[in-house]
Short mmCIF file of C-alpha atoms in Angstrom, two decimals:
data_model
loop_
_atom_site.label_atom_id
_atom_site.label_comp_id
_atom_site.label_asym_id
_atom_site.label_seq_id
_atom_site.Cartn_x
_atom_site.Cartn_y
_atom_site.Cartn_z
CA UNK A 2 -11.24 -23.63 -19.04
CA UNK A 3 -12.04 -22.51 -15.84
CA UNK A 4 -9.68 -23.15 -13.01
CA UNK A 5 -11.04 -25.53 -10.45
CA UNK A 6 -12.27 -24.28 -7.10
CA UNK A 7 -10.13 -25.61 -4.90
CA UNK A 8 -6.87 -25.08 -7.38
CA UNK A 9 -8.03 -20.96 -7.46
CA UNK A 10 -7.73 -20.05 -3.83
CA UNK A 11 -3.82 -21.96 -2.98
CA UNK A 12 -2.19 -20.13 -0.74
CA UNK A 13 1.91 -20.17 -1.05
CA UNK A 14 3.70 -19.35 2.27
CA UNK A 15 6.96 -17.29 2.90
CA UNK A 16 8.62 -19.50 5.86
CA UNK A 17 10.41 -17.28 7.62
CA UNK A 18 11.71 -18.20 10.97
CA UNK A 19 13.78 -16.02 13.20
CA UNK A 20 16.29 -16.41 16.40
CA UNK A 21 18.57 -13.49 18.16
CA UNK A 22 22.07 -14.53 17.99
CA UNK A 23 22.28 -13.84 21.77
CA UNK A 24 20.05 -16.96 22.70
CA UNK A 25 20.90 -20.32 21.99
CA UNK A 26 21.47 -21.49 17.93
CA UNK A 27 20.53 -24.72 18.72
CA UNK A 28 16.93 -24.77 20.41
CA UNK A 29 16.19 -22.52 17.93
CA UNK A 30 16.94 -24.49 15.22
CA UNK A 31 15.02 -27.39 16.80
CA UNK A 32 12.15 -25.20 17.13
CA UNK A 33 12.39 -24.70 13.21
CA UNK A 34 12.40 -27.93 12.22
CA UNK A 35 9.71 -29.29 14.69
CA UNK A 36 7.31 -25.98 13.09
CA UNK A 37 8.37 -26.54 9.15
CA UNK A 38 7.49 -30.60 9.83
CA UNK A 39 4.47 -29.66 10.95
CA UNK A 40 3.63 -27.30 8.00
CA UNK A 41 4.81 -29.97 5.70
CA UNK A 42 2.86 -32.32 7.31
CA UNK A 43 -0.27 -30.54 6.41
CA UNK A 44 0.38 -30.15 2.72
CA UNK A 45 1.64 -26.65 2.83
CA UNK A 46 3.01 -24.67 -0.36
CA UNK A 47 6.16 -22.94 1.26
CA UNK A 48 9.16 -21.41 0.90
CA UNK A 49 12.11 -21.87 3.44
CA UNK A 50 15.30 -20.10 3.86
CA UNK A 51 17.25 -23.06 3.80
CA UNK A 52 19.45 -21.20 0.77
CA UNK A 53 20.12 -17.96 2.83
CA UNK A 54 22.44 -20.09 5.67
CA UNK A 55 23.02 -23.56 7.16
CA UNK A 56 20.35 -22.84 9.96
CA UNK A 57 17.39 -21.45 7.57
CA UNK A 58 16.63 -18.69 9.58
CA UNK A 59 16.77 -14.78 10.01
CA UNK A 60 18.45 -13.16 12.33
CA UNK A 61 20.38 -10.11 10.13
CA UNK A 62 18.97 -7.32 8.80
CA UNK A 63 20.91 -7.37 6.09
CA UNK A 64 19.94 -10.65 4.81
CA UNK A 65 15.89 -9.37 5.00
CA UNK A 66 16.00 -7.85 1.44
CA UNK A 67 17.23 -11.05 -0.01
CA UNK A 68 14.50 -12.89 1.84
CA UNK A 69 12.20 -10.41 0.14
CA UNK A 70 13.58 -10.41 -3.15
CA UNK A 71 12.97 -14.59 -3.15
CA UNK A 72 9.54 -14.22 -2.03
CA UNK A 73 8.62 -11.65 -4.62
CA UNK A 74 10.02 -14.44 -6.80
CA UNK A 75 8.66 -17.26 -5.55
CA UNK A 76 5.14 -15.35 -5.56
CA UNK A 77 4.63 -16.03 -2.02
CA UNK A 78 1.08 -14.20 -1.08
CA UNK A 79 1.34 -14.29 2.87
CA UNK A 80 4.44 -14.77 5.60
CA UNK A 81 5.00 -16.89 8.07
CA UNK A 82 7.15 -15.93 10.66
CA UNK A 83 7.68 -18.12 14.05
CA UNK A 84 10.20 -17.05 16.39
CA UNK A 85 12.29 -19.60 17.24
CA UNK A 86 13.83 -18.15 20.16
CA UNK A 87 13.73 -14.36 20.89
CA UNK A 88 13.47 -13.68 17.52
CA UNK A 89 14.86 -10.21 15.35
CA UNK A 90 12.67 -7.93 15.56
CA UNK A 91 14.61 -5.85 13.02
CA UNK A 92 15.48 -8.15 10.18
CA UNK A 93 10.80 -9.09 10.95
CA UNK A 94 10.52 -5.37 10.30
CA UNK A 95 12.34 -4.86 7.53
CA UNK A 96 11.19 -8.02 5.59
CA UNK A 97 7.32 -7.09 6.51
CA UNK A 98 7.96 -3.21 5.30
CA UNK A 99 9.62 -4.99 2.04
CA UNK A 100 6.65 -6.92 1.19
CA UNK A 101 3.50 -5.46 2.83
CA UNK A 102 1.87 -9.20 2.76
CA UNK A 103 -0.52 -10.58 4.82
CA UNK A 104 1.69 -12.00 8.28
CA UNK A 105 1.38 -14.08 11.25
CA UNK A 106 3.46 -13.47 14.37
CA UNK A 107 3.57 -16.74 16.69
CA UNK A 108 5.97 -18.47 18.46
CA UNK A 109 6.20 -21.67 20.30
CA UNK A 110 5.77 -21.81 23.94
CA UNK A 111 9.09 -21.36 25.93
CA UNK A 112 10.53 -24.30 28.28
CA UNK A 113 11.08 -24.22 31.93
CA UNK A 114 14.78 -22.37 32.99
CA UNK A 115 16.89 -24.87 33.06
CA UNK A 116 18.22 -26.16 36.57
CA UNK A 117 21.10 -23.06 36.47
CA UNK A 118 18.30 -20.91 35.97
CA UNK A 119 19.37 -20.13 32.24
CA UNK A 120 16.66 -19.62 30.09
CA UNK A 121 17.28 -20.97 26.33
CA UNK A 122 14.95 -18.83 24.26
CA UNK A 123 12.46 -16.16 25.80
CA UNK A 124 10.50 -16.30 22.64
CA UNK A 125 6.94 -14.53 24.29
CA UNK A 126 9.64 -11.09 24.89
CA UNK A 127 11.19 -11.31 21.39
CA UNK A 128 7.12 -11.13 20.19
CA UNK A 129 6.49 -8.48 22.39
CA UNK A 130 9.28 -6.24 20.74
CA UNK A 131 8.64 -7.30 17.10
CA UNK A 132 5.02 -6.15 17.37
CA UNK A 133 5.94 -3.02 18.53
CA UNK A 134 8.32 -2.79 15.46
CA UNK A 135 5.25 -4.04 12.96
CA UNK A 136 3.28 -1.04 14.32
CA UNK A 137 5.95 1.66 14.00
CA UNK A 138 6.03 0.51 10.62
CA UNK A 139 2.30 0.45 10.50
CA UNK A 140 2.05 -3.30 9.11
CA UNK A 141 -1.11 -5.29 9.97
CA UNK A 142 0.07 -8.49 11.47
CA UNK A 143 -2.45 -11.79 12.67
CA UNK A 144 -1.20 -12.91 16.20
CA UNK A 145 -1.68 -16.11 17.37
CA UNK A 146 -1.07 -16.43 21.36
CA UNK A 147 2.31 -18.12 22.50
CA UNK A 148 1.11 -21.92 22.55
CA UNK A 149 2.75 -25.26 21.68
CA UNK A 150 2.28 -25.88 18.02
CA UNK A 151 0.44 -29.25 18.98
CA UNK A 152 -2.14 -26.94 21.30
CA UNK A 153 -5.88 -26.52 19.45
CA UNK A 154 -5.54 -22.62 19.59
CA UNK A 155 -2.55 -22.40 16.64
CA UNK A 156 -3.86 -25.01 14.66
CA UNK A 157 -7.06 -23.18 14.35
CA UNK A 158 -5.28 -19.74 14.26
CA UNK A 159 -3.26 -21.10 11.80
CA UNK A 160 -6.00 -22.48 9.54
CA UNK A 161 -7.75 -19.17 9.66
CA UNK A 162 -4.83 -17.02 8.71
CA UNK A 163 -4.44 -19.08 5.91
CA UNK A 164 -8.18 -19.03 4.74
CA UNK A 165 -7.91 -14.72 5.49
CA UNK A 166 -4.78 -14.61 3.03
CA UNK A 167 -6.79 -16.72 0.30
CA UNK A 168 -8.95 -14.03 0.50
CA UNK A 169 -6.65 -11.21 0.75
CA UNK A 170 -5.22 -12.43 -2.12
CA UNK A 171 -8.66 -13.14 -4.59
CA UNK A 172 -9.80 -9.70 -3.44
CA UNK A 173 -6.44 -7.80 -4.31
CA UNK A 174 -6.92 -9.91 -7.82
CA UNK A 175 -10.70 -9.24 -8.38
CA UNK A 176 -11.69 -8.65 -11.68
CA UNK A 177 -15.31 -8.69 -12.53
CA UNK A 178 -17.50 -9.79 -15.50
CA UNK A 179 -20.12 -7.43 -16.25
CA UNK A 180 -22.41 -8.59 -18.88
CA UNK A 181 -24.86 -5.93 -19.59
CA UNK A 182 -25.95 -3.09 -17.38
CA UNK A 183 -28.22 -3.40 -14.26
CA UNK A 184 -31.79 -3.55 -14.60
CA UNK A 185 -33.19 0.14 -14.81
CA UNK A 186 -35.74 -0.34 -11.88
CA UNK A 187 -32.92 -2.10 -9.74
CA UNK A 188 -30.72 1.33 -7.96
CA UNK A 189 -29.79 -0.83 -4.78
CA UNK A 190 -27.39 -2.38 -7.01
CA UNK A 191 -25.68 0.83 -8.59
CA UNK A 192 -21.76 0.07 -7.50
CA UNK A 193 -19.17 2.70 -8.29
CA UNK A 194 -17.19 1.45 -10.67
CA UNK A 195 -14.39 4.02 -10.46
CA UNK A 196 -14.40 4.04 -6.66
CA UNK A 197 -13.80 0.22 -6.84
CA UNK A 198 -10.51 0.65 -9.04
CA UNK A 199 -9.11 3.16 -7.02
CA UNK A 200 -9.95 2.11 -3.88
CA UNK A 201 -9.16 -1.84 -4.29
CA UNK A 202 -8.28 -1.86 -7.08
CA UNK A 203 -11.16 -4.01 -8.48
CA UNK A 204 -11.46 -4.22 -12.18
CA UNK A 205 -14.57 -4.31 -14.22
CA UNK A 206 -14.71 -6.07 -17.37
CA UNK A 207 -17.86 -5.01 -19.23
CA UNK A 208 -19.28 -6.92 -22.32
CA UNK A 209 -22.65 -5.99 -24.34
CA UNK A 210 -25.31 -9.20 -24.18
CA UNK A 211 -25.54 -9.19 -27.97
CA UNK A 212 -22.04 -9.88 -28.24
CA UNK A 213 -22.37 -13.12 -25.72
CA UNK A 214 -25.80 -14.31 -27.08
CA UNK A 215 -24.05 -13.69 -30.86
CA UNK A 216 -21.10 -16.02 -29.39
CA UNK A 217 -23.69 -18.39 -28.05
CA UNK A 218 -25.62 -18.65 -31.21
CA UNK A 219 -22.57 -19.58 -33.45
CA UNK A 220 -21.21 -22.53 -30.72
CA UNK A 221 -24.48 -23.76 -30.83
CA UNK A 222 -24.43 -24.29 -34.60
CA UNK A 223 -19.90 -25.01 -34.98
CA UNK A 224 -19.92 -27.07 -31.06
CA UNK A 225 -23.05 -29.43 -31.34
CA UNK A 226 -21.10 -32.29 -29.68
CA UNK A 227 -19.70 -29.68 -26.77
CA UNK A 228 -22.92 -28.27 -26.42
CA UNK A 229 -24.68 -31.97 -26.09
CA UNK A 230 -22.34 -33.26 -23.42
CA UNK A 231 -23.16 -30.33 -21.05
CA UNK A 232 -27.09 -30.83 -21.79
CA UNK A 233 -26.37 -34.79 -20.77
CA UNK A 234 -24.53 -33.71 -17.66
CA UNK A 235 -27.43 -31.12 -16.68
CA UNK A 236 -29.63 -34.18 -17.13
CA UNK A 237 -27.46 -36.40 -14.47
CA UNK A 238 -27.86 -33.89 -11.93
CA UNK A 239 -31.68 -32.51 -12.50
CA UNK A 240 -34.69 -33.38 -13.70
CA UNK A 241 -34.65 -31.81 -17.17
CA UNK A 242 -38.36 -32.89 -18.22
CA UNK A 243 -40.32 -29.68 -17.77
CA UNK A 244 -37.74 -27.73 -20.59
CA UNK A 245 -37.63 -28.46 -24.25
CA UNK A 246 -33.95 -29.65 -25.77
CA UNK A 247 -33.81 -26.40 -27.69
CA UNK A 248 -33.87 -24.73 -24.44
CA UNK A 249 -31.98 -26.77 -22.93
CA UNK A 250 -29.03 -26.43 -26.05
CA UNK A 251 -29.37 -22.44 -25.58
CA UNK A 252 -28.78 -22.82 -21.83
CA UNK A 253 -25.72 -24.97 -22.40
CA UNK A 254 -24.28 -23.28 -25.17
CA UNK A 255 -24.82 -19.80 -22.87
CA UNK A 256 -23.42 -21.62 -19.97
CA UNK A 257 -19.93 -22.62 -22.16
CA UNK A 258 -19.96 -19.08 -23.86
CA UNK A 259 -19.51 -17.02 -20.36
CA UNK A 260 -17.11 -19.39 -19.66
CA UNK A 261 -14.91 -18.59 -22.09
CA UNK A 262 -15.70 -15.29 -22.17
CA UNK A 263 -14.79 -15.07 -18.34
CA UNK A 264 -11.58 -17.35 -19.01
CA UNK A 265 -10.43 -15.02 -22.15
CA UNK A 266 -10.83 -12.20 -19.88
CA UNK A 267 -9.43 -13.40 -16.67
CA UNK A 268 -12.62 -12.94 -14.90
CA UNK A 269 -13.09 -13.62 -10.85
CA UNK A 270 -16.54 -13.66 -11.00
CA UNK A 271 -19.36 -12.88 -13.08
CA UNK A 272 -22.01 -10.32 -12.63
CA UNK A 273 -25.02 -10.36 -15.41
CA UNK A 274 -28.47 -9.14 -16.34
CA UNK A 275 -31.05 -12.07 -16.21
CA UNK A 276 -34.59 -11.84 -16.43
CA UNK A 277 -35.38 -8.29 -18.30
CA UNK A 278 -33.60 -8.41 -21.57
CA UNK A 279 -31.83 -12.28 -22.14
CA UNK A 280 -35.74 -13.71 -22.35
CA UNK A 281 -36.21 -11.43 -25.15
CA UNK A 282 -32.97 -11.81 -27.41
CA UNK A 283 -32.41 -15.58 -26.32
CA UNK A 284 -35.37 -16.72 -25.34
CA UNK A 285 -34.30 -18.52 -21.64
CA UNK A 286 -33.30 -17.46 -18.24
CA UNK A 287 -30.07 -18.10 -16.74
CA UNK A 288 -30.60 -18.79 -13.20
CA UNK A 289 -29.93 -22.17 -13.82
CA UNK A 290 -26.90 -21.37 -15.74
CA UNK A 291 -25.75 -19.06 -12.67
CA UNK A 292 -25.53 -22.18 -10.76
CA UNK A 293 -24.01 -23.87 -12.89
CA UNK A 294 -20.58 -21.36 -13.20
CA UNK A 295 -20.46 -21.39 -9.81
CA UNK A 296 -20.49 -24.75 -8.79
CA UNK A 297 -18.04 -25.04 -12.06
CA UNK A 298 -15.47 -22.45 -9.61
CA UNK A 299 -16.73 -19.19 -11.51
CA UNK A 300 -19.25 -17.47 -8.86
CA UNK A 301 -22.04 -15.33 -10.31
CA UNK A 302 -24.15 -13.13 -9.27
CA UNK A 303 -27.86 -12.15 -10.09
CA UNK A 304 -29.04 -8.61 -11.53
CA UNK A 305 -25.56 -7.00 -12.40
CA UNK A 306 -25.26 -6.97 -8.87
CA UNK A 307 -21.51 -5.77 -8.83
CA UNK A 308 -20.96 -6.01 -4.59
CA UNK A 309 -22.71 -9.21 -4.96
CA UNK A 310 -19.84 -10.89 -7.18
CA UNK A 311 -17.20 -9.53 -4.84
CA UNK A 312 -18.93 -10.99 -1.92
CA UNK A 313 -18.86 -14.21 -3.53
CA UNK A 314 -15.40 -14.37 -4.06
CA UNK A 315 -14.27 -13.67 -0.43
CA UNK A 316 -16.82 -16.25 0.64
CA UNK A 317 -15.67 -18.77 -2.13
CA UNK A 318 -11.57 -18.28 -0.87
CA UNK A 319 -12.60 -18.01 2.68
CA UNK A 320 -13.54 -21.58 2.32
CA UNK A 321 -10.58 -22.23 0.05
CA UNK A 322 -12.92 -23.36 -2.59
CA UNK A 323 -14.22 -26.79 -0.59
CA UNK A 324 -17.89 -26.28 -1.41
CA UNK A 325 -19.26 -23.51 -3.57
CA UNK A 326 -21.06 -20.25 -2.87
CA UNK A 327 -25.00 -19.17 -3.21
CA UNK A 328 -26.08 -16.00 -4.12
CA UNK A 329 -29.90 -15.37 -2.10
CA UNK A 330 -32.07 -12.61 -1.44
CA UNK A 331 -33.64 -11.84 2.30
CA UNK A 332 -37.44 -12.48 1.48
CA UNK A 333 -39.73 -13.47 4.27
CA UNK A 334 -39.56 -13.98 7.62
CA UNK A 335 -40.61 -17.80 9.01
CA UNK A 336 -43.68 -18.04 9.98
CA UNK A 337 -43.31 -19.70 13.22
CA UNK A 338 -39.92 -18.69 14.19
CA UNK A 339 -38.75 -15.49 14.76
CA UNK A 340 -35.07 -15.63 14.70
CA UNK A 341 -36.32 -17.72 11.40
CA UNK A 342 -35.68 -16.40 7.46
CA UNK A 343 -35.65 -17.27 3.75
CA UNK A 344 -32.83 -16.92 1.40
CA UNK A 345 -33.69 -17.62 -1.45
CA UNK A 346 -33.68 -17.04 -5.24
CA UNK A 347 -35.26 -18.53 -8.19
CA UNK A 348 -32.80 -20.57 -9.65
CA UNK A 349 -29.52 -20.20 -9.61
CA UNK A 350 -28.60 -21.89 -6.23
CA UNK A 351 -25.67 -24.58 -7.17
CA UNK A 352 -27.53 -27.85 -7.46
CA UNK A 353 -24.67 -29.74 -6.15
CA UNK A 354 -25.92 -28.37 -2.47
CA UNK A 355 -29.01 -30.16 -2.64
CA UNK A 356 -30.65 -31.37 0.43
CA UNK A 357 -30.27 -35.44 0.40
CA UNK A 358 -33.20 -37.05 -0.66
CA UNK A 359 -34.75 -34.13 -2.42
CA UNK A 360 -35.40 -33.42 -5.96
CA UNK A 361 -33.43 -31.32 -8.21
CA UNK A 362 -35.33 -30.02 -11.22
CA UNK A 363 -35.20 -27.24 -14.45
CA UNK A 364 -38.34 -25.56 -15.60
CA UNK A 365 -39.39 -22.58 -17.48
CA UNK A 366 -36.94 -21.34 -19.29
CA UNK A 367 -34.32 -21.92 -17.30
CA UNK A 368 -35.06 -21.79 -13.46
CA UNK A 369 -33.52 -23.64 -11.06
CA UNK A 370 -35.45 -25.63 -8.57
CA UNK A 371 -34.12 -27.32 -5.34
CA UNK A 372 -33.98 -26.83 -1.54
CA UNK A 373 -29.94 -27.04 -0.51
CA UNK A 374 -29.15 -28.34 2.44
CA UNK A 375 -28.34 -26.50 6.02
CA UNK A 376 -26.10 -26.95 9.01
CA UNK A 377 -23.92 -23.99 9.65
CA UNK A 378 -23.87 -21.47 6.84
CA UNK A 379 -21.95 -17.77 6.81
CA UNK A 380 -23.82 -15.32 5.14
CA UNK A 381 -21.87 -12.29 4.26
CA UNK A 382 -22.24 -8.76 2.18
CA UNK A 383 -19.66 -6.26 0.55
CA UNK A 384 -20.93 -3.46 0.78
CA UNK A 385 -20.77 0.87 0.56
CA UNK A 386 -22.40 4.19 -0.28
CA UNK A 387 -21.27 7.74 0.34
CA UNK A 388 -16.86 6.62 0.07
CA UNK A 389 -17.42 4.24 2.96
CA UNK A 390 -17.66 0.26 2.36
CA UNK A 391 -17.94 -2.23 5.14
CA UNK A 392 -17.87 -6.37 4.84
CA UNK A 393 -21.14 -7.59 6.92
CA UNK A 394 -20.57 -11.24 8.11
CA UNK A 395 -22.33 -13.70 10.66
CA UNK A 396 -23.40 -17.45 10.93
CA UNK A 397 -26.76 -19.05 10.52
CA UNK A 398 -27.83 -22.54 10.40
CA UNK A 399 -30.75 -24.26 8.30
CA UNK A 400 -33.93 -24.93 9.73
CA UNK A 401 -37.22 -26.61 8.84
CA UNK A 402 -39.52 -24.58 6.79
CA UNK A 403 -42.76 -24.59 3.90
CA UNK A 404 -41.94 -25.62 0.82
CA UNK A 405 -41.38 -22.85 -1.80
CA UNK A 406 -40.46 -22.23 -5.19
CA UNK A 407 -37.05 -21.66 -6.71
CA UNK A 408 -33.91 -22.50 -5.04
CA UNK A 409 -33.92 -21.93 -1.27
CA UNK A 410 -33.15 -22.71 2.51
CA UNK A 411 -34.51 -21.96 5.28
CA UNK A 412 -32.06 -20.19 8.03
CA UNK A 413 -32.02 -19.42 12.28
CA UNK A 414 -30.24 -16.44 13.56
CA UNK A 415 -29.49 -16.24 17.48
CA UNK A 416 -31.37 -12.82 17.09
CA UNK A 417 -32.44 -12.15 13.63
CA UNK A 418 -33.90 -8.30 14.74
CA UNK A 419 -30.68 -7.09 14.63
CA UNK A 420 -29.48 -8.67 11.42
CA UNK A 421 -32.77 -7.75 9.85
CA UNK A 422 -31.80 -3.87 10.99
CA UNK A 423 -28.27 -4.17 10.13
CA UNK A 424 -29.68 -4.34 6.87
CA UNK A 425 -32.65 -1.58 6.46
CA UNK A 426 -29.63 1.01 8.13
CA UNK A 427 -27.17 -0.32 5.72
CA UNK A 428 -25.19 0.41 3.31
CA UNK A 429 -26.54 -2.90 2.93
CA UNK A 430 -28.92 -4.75 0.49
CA UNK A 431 -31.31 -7.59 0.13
CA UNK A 432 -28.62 -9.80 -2.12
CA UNK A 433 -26.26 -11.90 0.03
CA UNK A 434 -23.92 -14.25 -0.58
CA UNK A 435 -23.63 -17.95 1.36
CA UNK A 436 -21.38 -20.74 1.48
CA UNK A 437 -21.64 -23.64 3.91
CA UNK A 438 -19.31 -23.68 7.39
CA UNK A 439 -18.54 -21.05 9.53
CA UNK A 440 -16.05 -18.56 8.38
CA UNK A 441 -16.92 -14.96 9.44
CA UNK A 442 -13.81 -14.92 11.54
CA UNK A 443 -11.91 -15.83 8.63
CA UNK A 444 -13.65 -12.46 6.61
CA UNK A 445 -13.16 -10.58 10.11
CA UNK A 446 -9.12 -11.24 10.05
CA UNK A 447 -9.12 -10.67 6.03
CA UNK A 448 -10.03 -7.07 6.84
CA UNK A 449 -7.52 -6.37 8.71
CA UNK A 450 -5.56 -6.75 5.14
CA UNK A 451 -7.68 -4.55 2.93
CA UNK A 452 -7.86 -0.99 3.78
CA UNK A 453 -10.78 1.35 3.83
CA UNK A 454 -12.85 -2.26 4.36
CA UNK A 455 -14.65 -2.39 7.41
CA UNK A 456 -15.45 -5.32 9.18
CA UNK A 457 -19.18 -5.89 10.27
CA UNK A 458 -19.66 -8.86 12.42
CA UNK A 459 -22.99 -9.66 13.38
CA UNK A 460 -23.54 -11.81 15.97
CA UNK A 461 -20.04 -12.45 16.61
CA UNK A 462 -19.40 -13.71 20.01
CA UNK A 463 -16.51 -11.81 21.34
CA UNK A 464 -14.53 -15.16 21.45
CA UNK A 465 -14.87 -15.94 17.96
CA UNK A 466 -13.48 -12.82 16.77
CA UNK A 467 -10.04 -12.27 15.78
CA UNK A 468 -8.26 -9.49 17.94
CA UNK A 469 -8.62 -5.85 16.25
#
């Protein structure tokens, strides 16, 4: 089956605090336990150092390739490392140059001299000097600004680093579902498939549509029951009227054969051919069925639109998998607002983002019909042409608008001129991918991680973004 939503995108942390040995043992490890409560407190998948010494922290370069050797088996996929007084800023070094994961450099805000004038920590210098060592080594590091761990600024900074790793670590992971190629009339989506391996090491895991209709075919016929229940659940959630029950079989038995298919093949994501060839050898569309998978945790994308998946991954772990994705084109332009737009497709919207008190229906063969609901949505786009690929990202939020067909929302940009010619100039398309909240700062920071990805923040107030 295919792993939940929320389960995919976990993020385990390395926890690895550090003190100089010149500054005083015990504030530090005060400091240590006051930060790993408040990690714990928060439901946080770490791993201390509390088997390394009696203190749990690092402060000896020789001890950093242990530290890295337990993370590697632990499977950590980012590092946490506070300094609890002036920190090591060669033990940080070496354990950052050992495992190359995403990091984040903090460290709590130091008390007043004491009445001799002593000072117990000087933790602000000690993160001055290890981020000079982080850049000799050239490690990308997240910096959050020396607070108190109870101030607003590192609980957000926190929250975001977190969400960036999730989707450090989905995009170092991708592997794609191709089923069939792209539409012959559709170039903008031609992706590189090559480029993608060697560059980020994205996989692509092709499969011919005969072979998944074939599979389809024979569960209808040996999974009746299976098949059944998922036609009763699309019935709970839609109004089902408007398509026959053999229709509605084929779409269910399609919608459980990718599925496996994706689960067999440890799939990410799923890109497919929908409306040129399927109508023909199966006799549906799967718009609704592309909903479906990724409100089920398995985000698809329209058209064999390759860039399209991968956006919907980040998107999906930037939100850690709370509320799922939509894939949309750009369309029209409102008609009485000009910072005003329609994303939009014709079905395959997750129907489990319906607007409240709206209706929910299947027609056709297999279209999707709803309008989702707004508030503040990111809308982002991986990207490239020419060896160059570049993550655009901004925040919208839902507005009134006419009624339409298909699946669909109407959006409000603070200038939508400039997204409309961040687009045209590209490398970018009209396929984007959404997900409700506001997380472009979380895709902004992820970058940082992933070389030869640029970020491309539209819209951005300079506040919001993370510091390049």
């Amino acid at each position: 089956m295919v792993t939940s939503r929320t389960d995919r995108y976990r993020v385990r942390l390395g926890f690895a605090p550090t003190r100089r040995v010149v500054f005083s043992k015990e504030a530090a490890g005060n400091q240590k336990r006051i930060i790993e409560d408040w990690l714990r407190s928060r439901g946080i998948d770490l791993v201390n150092l509390d088997w390394l010494n009696e203190e749990g922290l690092l402060y000896n370069i020789q001890d950093a390739r242990k530290v890295a050797e337990r993370f590697r088996r632990e499977e950590v996929d980012a590092i946490f490392c506070p300094h609890c007084n002036f920190g090591s800023e060669d033990a940080m070094g070496e354990l950052a140059r050992l495992l190359r994961k995403p990091l984040l450099l903090w460290g709590p805000r130091d008390d007043a001299p004491l009445l001799d004038g002593s000072r117990l920590r000087d933790t602000q210098c000690g993160l001055f000097a290890t981020s000079k060592v982080l850049r000799r080594f050239g490690i990308p590091f997240t910096y959050i600004v020396n607070s108190d761990i109870n101030d607003e600024i590192f609980a957000k900074g926190f929250e975001n680093f977190m969400a960036a790793a999730g989707v450090v670590k989905a995009f170092r992971n991708l592997r794609i579902g191709q089923i069939s190629t792209r539409p012959a009339a559709f170039w903008s989506v031609i992706a590189n498939e090559g480029e993608l391996l060697e560059r980020f090491g994205i996989q692509i895991v092709p499969v011919d549509l005969t072979e998944i209709v074939g599979r389809a075919d024979s569960k209808m016929e040996n999974n009746r029951d299976e098949v059944a229940s998922v036609v009763e659940g699309f019935k709970a959630k839609a109004d089902c009227s408007g398509v026959n029950q053999d229709l509605l079989q084929k779409i269910a038995a399609l919608k459980l054969t990718i599925q496996e298919w994706a689960s067999e093949n440890g799939c990410s994501a799923i890109a497919m051919q929908c409306w040129s060839v399927l109508p023909k050898c199966f006799d549906i569309l799967p718009c609704f069925i592309i909903g479906e998978l990724t409100d089920d945790g398995l985000p698809a994308a329209c058209e064999t639109d390759i860039h399209g998946a991968i956006t919907s991954i980040m998107l999906q772990a930037a939100v850690r998998g709370v509320t799922p994705t939509f894939f949309a084109d750009l369309t029209v332009r409102h008609p009485e607002n000009d910072n005003g737009e329609l994303l939009w497709h014709c079905g395959p919207f997750p129907l489990s983002l319906k607007k409240e008190n709206s209706r929910a229906s299947v027609v056709g063969k297999g279209l999707g019909q709803c309008e989702i609901r707004g508030g503040d949505i990111t809308i982002a786009r991986f990207d490239g042409d020419h060896g160059e690929y570049s993550l655009l990202m901004g925040h919208v939020r839902g507005i009134p608008g006419p009624k339409t067909t298909g699946t669909y929302v109407w959006v409000e940009a603070d200038d939508w001129p400039k997204w409309e010619k961040a687009f045209i100039y590209g490398p970018y398309i009209h396929h984007v991918a959404g997900v409700h909240g506001k997380v472009a700062p979380v895709l902004y920071e992820a970058c940082r991680y992933i070389p030869g990805l640029r970020p491309d923040p539209i819209g951005m107030k300079e506040g919001h973004r993370p510091h390049a």
